[in-house]
Amino acid sequence: WSLPSAEVRKKPEGSPMSQKQTVDIAIVGAGTAGLSAYREARKYTERIVLIEGGEGGTTCAQEGCMPSKLLIAAAEAARQVKRAPAFGLKIDKAEISGAAVLSRVRRERDRFVRLVKEGSAHISNERQRKGYARFIAPQCLQVGETQIEAKAIVLATGSSPFIPDMFNTLSKRLVTSADVFEWQDLPDSVAVFGAGIVGLELGVALHYLGVRVAIFGKNNNLAGLSDPEVKKVAQEILSQELPIDLNADVQSLTETDQGVEICWQKAGQQYRKTFAYVLVSAGRKPNLAALNLEQLNIERDQHGLPDWDPETLKLKGHPIFLAGDNNNMRPLLHEAGDEGRLAGYNAAHYPEMKTIQRRSSLAIVFSHPQIMQVGTPYQELALDCTAIGEADFSDQGRSRVILENQGLLRIYAAHENQAFLGAEMVGPAAEHLAHLLAWAHQQKMSIPAMLKLPFYHPTLEEGLKTALKATQRTLKDGPPMGSPCSGEYVIEEPGDFTA
């Protein structure tokens, strides 16, 4: 599913009645990155303006992290009731009220949005401008009837769901992740297109809330996993609950009064089913189309992204900085905050600039079971120089106690210096193990050093210890003969009294 070229809205170049405002820094977008840029830049100048054309409140609070986790929490409660008999508990079948579930999702979501807006309520009116911005010159923006000239500009306009051309024939039955939370009740069925993080989270949550779900993927992608062993286990576990095809060969989509009829092929067989809705989760595209970037005379790639420096966030040839989801680098809240602060600093100090100090890579999928990635992904490893250890959670002690005994954790380490490189996992408590591993990765710890840390019994963290010990044994065996990193290495032991 390739991203089509963006259409740029053409507007007249400022009217004779336009007001003018001159500032040191203009920030376009009041989401996580924009607000972070504003707070940082305000340390150095009073001549600043924050421009917002939408409702504000951040993508995370409005339609991303928070409402999706609220839906997932309801799904997890329903799942726990369903599995109670396995513990010897007799509980009547859970009656799921879709209307009540979605009402709570919206109520709590609106609270999060309100708190975000209250956090920026202190910004004075002269430093805010309501309206959509577009360039009329490289350092001049038109916002409504006002022209804003700025020494430096931060673009933090976020991103929006991307809808591939194949869905153009659909209208009322087509929804995105943002639309789901506006449903007044749960539908009886949903076809999810996209097995990435968002598609998987929403698809699995809807399944546990009683919705008939099928997931159609593309290019064998499953939540971004690149380790073939972890991906295989993840697909096997997920397929026990709902149909999931990572290379869907869809022949047609036909909207009817009953829903959307989908025709597809798999293993030579033809299938045809109708779903009430099609939920498209094919990624997101930067919100740059309406900014009139042609005025900058700068090259853009196939996704409409201008030529920029990922280290300083600066656009080539201009004191303009790209921060947050709209640069498509790491579309995560904590990364957007980091980029916003750097963009605000560099805009205030230009031409002197700092470079970003990235945190260790961390990705978590709140599906069931959970999925995580930390540090260097499998696909980027020099495998001949990498030791790999794993832990199978099917027989892990605490996992069996709580009946969550499925999953696989794989740990990667460098033969040369025993450094922990990264990990991929599907299984219980992945969100928590991911944090422990990300902290170890950012501290540049070695496998022996990690094994010297305490592991309480009986916990799921003991599964991590098992994987680390397996990695340590692989390190002792050394790299394959003839590999570019073969040779003699000093293996540090974890300690005389460690189990």
C-alpha positions in Angstrom: 0.0 0.0 0.0 2.0 2.9 -1.3 1.3 6.5 -0.1 -0.2 8.6 -2.8 1.2 12.1 -3.5 -0.5 14.7 -1.3 -2.9 17.3 -2.8 -2.0 20.8 -1.8 -4.8 23.3 -1.3 -4.2 26.4 -3.3 -5.1 29.7 -1.7 -4.6 33.3 -2.6 -1.4 35.0 -1.4 -2.7 37.1 1.6 -5.2 39.8 1.1 -4.6 43.6 1.3 -6.5 43.6 4.6 -4.1 41.1 6.2 -2.7 42.0 9.6 1.0 41.4 10.2 2.8 39.9 13.2 6.5 39.6 13.6 8.0 37.0 16.0 11.2 35.2 16.7 9.6 31.8 16.6 6.3 30.4 15.1 5.2 27.0 16.1 2.6 25.3 14.0 0.7 22.6 15.9 -0.2 22.4 19.6 0.2 18.7 20.1 2.8 16.9 22.2 5.7 18.1 20.0 4.4 21.6 19.5 3.7 22.2 23.2 7.1 20.9 24.1 8.7 23.2 21.6 6.7 26.1 22.9 7.8 25.5 26.5 11.4 25.1 25.5 11.5 28.2 23.3 9.8 30.4 25.9 12.9 30.0 28.0 14.8 32.1 25.5 12.3 34.6 24.0 9.0 36.3 24.6 8.4 36.9 20.9 6.7 33.6 20.1 3.4 32.4 18.7 1.7 28.9 18.9 -0.6 28.2 15.9 -3.3 25.5 16.1 -6.0 24.9 13.5 -7.8 21.9 15.1 -9.3 21.2 18.5 -5.9 20.6 20.2 -5.5 18.0 23.0 -2.9 15.9 21.3 -3.3 12.8 19.0 -2.4 10.5 21.9 -5.3 11.8 24.1 -7.8 12.3 21.3 -7.6 9.2 19.1 -4.4 7.3 19.9 -2.8 5.9 23.0 -5.4 6.7 25.6 -8.8 5.8 24.0 -7.3 2.6 22.5 -6.0 1.5 25.9 -9.4 2.2 27.4 -11.0 -0.1 24.9 -8.3 -2.7 25.5 -8.9 -2.5 29.3 -12.6 -3.4 28.7 -11.6 -6.2 26.4 -9.1 -7.6 29.0 -11.9 -7.5 31.7 -14.2 -9.5 29.4 -11.3 -12.0 28.7 -10.7 -12.6 32.4 -14.3 -13.4 33.0 -14.3 -15.8 30.1 -11.3 -17.7 31.4 -12.4 -17.8 35.0 -13.7 -21.5 34.8 -10.1 -22.6 34.1 -9.3 -21.5 37.7 -12.3 -23.4 39.1 -14.5 -20.4 39.3 -18.2 -20.6 38.3 -19.2 -17.3 36.8 -22.2 -16.5 34.7 -21.4 -15.6 31.1 -20.3 -12.0 30.8 -22.9 -9.8 29.1 -21.1 -7.1 27.2 -22.8 -3.8 26.7 -21.1 -2.2 23.8 -22.8 1.1 24.4 -21.6 1.2 28.0 -18.0 0.2 27.0 -17.8 2.9 24.4 -19.4 5.5 26.7 -16.7 4.9 29.3 -14.0 5.1 26.6 -15.3 8.5 25.4 -15.9 9.8 29.0 -12.3 9.0 30.1 -10.8 10.1 26.8 -12.5 13.5 27.1 -11.1 13.8 30.6 -7.5 13.2 29.3 -8.1 15.7 26.5 -9.4 18.3 29.0 -6.3 17.8 31.2 -4.0 18.4 28.2 -5.9 21.5 27.2 -5.8 22.8 30.8 -2.1 22.3 30.8 -1.7 24.9 27.9 -4.4 27.3 29.2 -1.8 29.5 30.7 -0.5 30.6 27.2 -1.5 34.2 26.7 -3.8 35.2 23.8 -1.1 37.2 22.1 1.1 34.1 21.9 -1.7 32.0 20.4 -3.3 32.0 17.0 -6.3 29.9 16.0 -6.4 28.8 12.4 -4.6 26.7 9.7 -1.2 28.0 8.7 0.3 27.9 5.1 3.5 29.3 3.8 3.3 32.4 1.6 7.1 32.9 1.7 9.9 30.8 3.3 9.7 32.6 6.7 6.1 33.9 6.4 2.9 32.2 7.3 -0.7 33.1 6.5 -3.1 32.3 9.3 -6.6 33.5 8.6 -6.3 37.3 8.0 -2.9 37.5 9.7 0.6 37.2 8.1 3.2 36.0 10.6 6.8 36.6 9.9 9.2 34.5 11.9 13.0 34.2 12.3 12.5 30.4 12.8 9.5 28.1 12.5 8.7 24.7 14.1 6.3 22.4 12.2 4.6 20.0 14.6 1.4 19.3 12.7 1.2 15.5 13.5 -0.2 12.8 11.3 -3.5 11.4 10.0 -4.7 7.9 9.1 -3.6 6.9 5.6 -6.3 5.4 3.4 -5.0 3.3 0.4 -6.7 3.8 -3.0 -8.2 0.3 -2.9 -10.7 1.5 -0.3 -11.9 4.5 -2.4 -15.1 2.6 -3.4 -16.2 2.5 0.3 -18.0 5.3 2.1 -20.3 4.7 5.1 -18.8 1.4 6.0 -15.2 2.6 6.0 -13.7 3.6 9.4 -10.3 4.5 10.8 -8.9 4.2 14.3 -10.3 7.6 15.2 -13.9 6.6 14.1 -14.0 3.5 16.3 -14.2 5.6 19.5 -17.2 7.6 18.2 -19.3 4.4 17.7 -22.4 4.5 19.9 -22.4 0.7 20.1 -20.2 -2.2 19.0 -21.0 -3.7 15.6 -21.4 -7.4 15.1 -18.4 -7.7 12.8 -15.3 -5.8 11.6 -12.7 -6.6 9.0 -9.4 -5.0 10.0 -6.9 -4.1 7.2 -3.4 -3.8 8.5 -1.7 -6.0 11.1 0.5 -3.3 12.4 0.4 -2.0 16.0 -2.9 -0.1 15.8 -4.7 -2.7 13.7 -3.6 -5.5 15.9 -4.5 -3.7 19.2 -8.0 -2.7 18.0 -8.7 -6.0 16.2 -7.8 -8.2 19.3 -9.7 -5.8 21.6 -12.9 -5.9 19.5 -12.6 -9.7 19.3 -12.6 -10.1 23.1 -15.6 -7.7 23.3 -17.6 -10.1 21.2 -17.2 -8.6 17.7 -16.5 -11.0 14.8 -13.1 -9.9 13.6 -10.8 -10.9 10.8 -7.4 -9.2 10.2 -6.0 -8.8 6.7 -2.3 -7.9 6.6 0.2 -6.9 3.9 3.8 -7.9 3.2 3.9 -10.4 6.1 4.0 -7.5 8.6 2.9 -8.4 12.1 3.3 -5.5 14.6 6.7 -4.7 13.1 8.3 -7.9 14.3 11.4 -8.9 12.4 12.6 -11.9 14.3 11.1 -14.9 12.3 10.9 -17.1 15.4 9.0 -14.5 17.5 6.8 -13.6 14.6 5.9 -17.3 14.0 4.9 -17.8 17.6 2.9 -14.6 17.7 1.0 -15.6 14.6 0.3 -19.0 16.0 -1.1 -17.7 19.2 -3.2 -14.9 17.6 -4.6 -17.4 15.1 -6.0 -19.5 17.9 -8.4 -16.6 18.6 -9.2 -15.0 15.3 -8.5 -15.3 11.5 -5.3 -13.4 10.6 -3.8 -13.4 7.1 -0.5 -11.5 6.9 -0.4 -11.6 3.1 -4.0 -11.1 2.2 -4.9 -11.5 -1.5 -8.0 -9.4 -1.6 -9.9 -9.6 -4.9 -12.8 -7.1 -4.3 -14.5 -4.9 -1.7 -18.2 -4.3 -2.3 -20.3 -2.0 0.0 -23.9 -3.2 0.5 -26.8 -2.3 2.7 -25.6 -5.0 5.1 -21.9 -4.0 5.2 -18.9 -4.7 3.0 -18.6 -8.0 1.1 -14.9 -9.0 0.9 -13.7 -11.5 -1.6 -10.2 -12.9 -1.1 -8.0 -15.9 -2.0 -5.8 -18.0 0.3 -3.9 -21.2 -0.5 -5.9 -21.6 -3.8 -9.2 -21.3 -2.1 -11.8 -18.5 -2.7 -13.5 -16.8 0.3 -16.3 -14.4 0.4 -17.7 -12.8 3.7 -19.6 -9.7 4.7 -18.5 -7.5 7.6 -20.4 -4.6 9.1 -17.4 -2.3 8.8 -13.9 -2.2 7.3 -11.4 -0.7 9.7 -8.4 0.6 7.8 -5.1 0.7 9.7 -2.5 1.1 7.0 -0.3 3.5 8.8 -0.4 7.3 9.1 0.8 10.1 6.8 2.3 13.4 7.9 0.0 16.4 8.0 2.0 18.6 5.6 -0.2 18.8 2.5 -2.0 22.0 3.4 1.2 24.0 4.4 2.0 25.0 0.8 5.5 23.8 1.1 6.1 24.7 -2.5 7.0 28.1 -1.3 10.1 26.7 0.3 11.5 25.3 -3.1 12.7 22.2 -1.3 12.8 18.6 -2.5 10.3 16.1 -1.1 10.2 12.4 -1.1 7.4 10.1 -2.3 5.5 10.6 1.0 5.6 14.4 0.8 8.3 14.7 3.4 10.7 17.5 2.8 14.5 17.1 2.9 15.5 17.4 6.6 18.2 16.5 9.0 17.2 13.8 11.6 19.9 15.0 13.9 19.0 18.7 14.2 15.4 18.4 12.8 16.1 21.3 10.4 14.8 21.5 6.9 17.5 21.9 4.2 18.2 25.5 3.4 15.7 27.0 5.9 15.5 27.8 9.7 12.4 25.5 9.8 12.3 22.5 12.1 10.2 19.3 11.8 9.2 17.7 15.1 6.9 14.9 16.2 4.7 12.5 14.1 4.9 14.6 11.0 8.6 13.6 10.3 7.6 9.9 10.5 10.8 9.0 12.3 9.6 7.6 15.6 5.9 8.3 16.0 5.8 7.8 19.8 4.7 10.3 22.5 8.0 10.4 24.4 9.9 10.8 21.2 7.7 13.6 20.1 8.3 15.4 23.4 12.1 15.0 22.9 11.9 16.3 19.4 9.7 19.2 20.4 12.2 20.3 23.0 15.1 20.1 20.6 13.2 21.9 17.9 12.3 24.7 20.3 15.9 25.0 21.5 17.4 25.1 17.9 14.7 27.5 16.7 15.7 29.9 19.6 19.4 29.6 19.0 19.7 29.2 15.3 22.2 29.2 13.5 23.8 27.4 16.6 22.1 24.0 17.0 22.3 20.9 19.1 21.7 17.4 17.8 19.2 15.0 19.3 20.3 12.3 21.7 17.9 9.5 21.0 16.7 7.2 23.8 17.0 3.4 23.2 14.4 2.2 20.8 11.3 0.8 22.5 8.0 -0.4 21.0 5.1 -2.1 22.8 1.9 -3.6 21.3 -0.9 -3.9 23.8 -2.6 -6.8 22.1 -3.1 -10.1 23.9 -0.5 -11.5 24.2 1.6 -8.4 24.3 4.4 -7.8 21.8 7.6 -5.8 22.3 10.8 -4.7 20.6 13.8 -3.2 22.3 17.1 -1.9 20.9 18.4 -3.2 17.6 15.8 -5.3 15.7 16.6 -8.7 14.4 16.6 -7.6 10.8 19.5 -5.1 11.5 21.8 -7.5 13.4 25.1 -8.8 12.0 24.0 -12.4 12.7 27.4 -14.0 12.4 28.6 -11.7 15.2 25.5 -12.0 17.4 24.6 -14.4 20.2 20.9 -15.2 20.6 19.3 -16.8 23.6 15.6 -17.4 24.2 13.0 -18.3 26.8 9.8 -20.2 25.9 7.0 -19.1 28.2 4.9 -22.2 27.6 6.4 -23.8 30.7 7.6 -20.8 32.6 6.7 -21.1 36.3 4.7 -17.9 37.0 3.2 -18.0 33.5 1.6 -21.4 34.3 0.4 -20.2 37.7 -1.6 -17.4 36.1 -2.5 -19.4 32.9 -0.6 -17.0 30.6 1.9 -19.6 29.6 2.5 -18.9 25.9 5.1 -16.8 24.2 8.7 -16.4 23.2 11.4 -14.0 24.2 14.7 -13.7 22.2 17.7 -11.7 23.5 20.5 -10.5 21.2 24.1 -9.8 22.3 27.4 -9.0 20.6 30.1 -11.7 20.6 32.8 -9.1 20.7 32.0 -7.5 24.0 29.0 -9.3 25.4 26.9 -6.1 25.1 23.2 -6.5 25.1 22.0 -5.4 21.7 18.2 -5.8 21.7 15.2 -8.1 22.1 11.9 -9.1 20.5 9.1 -10.8 22.4 5.5 -12.0 22.3 4.1 -13.1 25.7 2.9 -12.1 29.2 4.0 -8.8 30.8 5.9 -7.8 27.6 5.3 -4.1 28.4 7.1 -4.4 31.7 10.0 -6.6 30.5 10.4 -4.2 27.6 11.1 -1.3 30.0 13.7 -3.3 32.0 15.5 -4.2 28.8 15.3 -0.7 27.3 16.8 0.7 30.5 19.6 -1.9 30.3 20.2 -1.1 26.7 20.4 2.6 27.3 22.9 2.0 30.1 24.9 -0.1 27.6 24.9 -3.1 30.0 26.5 -6.5 29.1 24.7 -9.8 29.5 26.9 -10.8 32.5 26.1 -7.5 34.2 22.4 -8.0 33.7 22.6 -11.5 35.2 24.1 -10.0 38.4 20.9 -8.1 39.0 18.2 -9.6 41.3 15.4 -11.8 40.0 12.6 -12.5 42.5 10.9 -15.9 42.6 8.3 -16.7 41.3 7.9 -13.9 38.8 7.6 -13.5 35.0 10.9 -11.7 35.2 12.5 -15.1 35.8 11.7 -15.8 32.1 14.0 -12.9 31.3 16.7 -14.5 33.4 16.3 -17.8 31.5 16.7 -15.9 28.2 19.8 -14.1 29.5 21.4 -17.3 30.7 20.8 -18.9 27.3 22.4 -15.9 25.7 25.4 -16.2 28.0 25.9 -19.9 27.0 25.8 -18.9 23.3 28.4 -16.3 24.0 30.7 -18.9 25.6 30.4 -21.0 22.4 31.7 -18.0 20.5 30.8 -16.9 16.9 30.8 -19.4 14.0 34.2 -20.3 12.6 35.1 -18.1 9.7 32.7 -15.4 10.6 34.0 -11.8 10.3 34.0 -11.5 14.1 35.5 -14.9 15.0 38.5 -14.8 17.4 39.4 -15.1 21.1 37.2 -13.2 23.5 37.3 -12.9 27.3 34.0 -14.1 28.7 33.0 -12.3 31.9 31.2 -14.6 34.3 28.0 -13.4 35.9 29.3 -14.3 39.5 30.3 -17.2 41.7 27.0 -17.5 43.6 24.4 -16.7 40.9 21.9 -19.5 40.2 
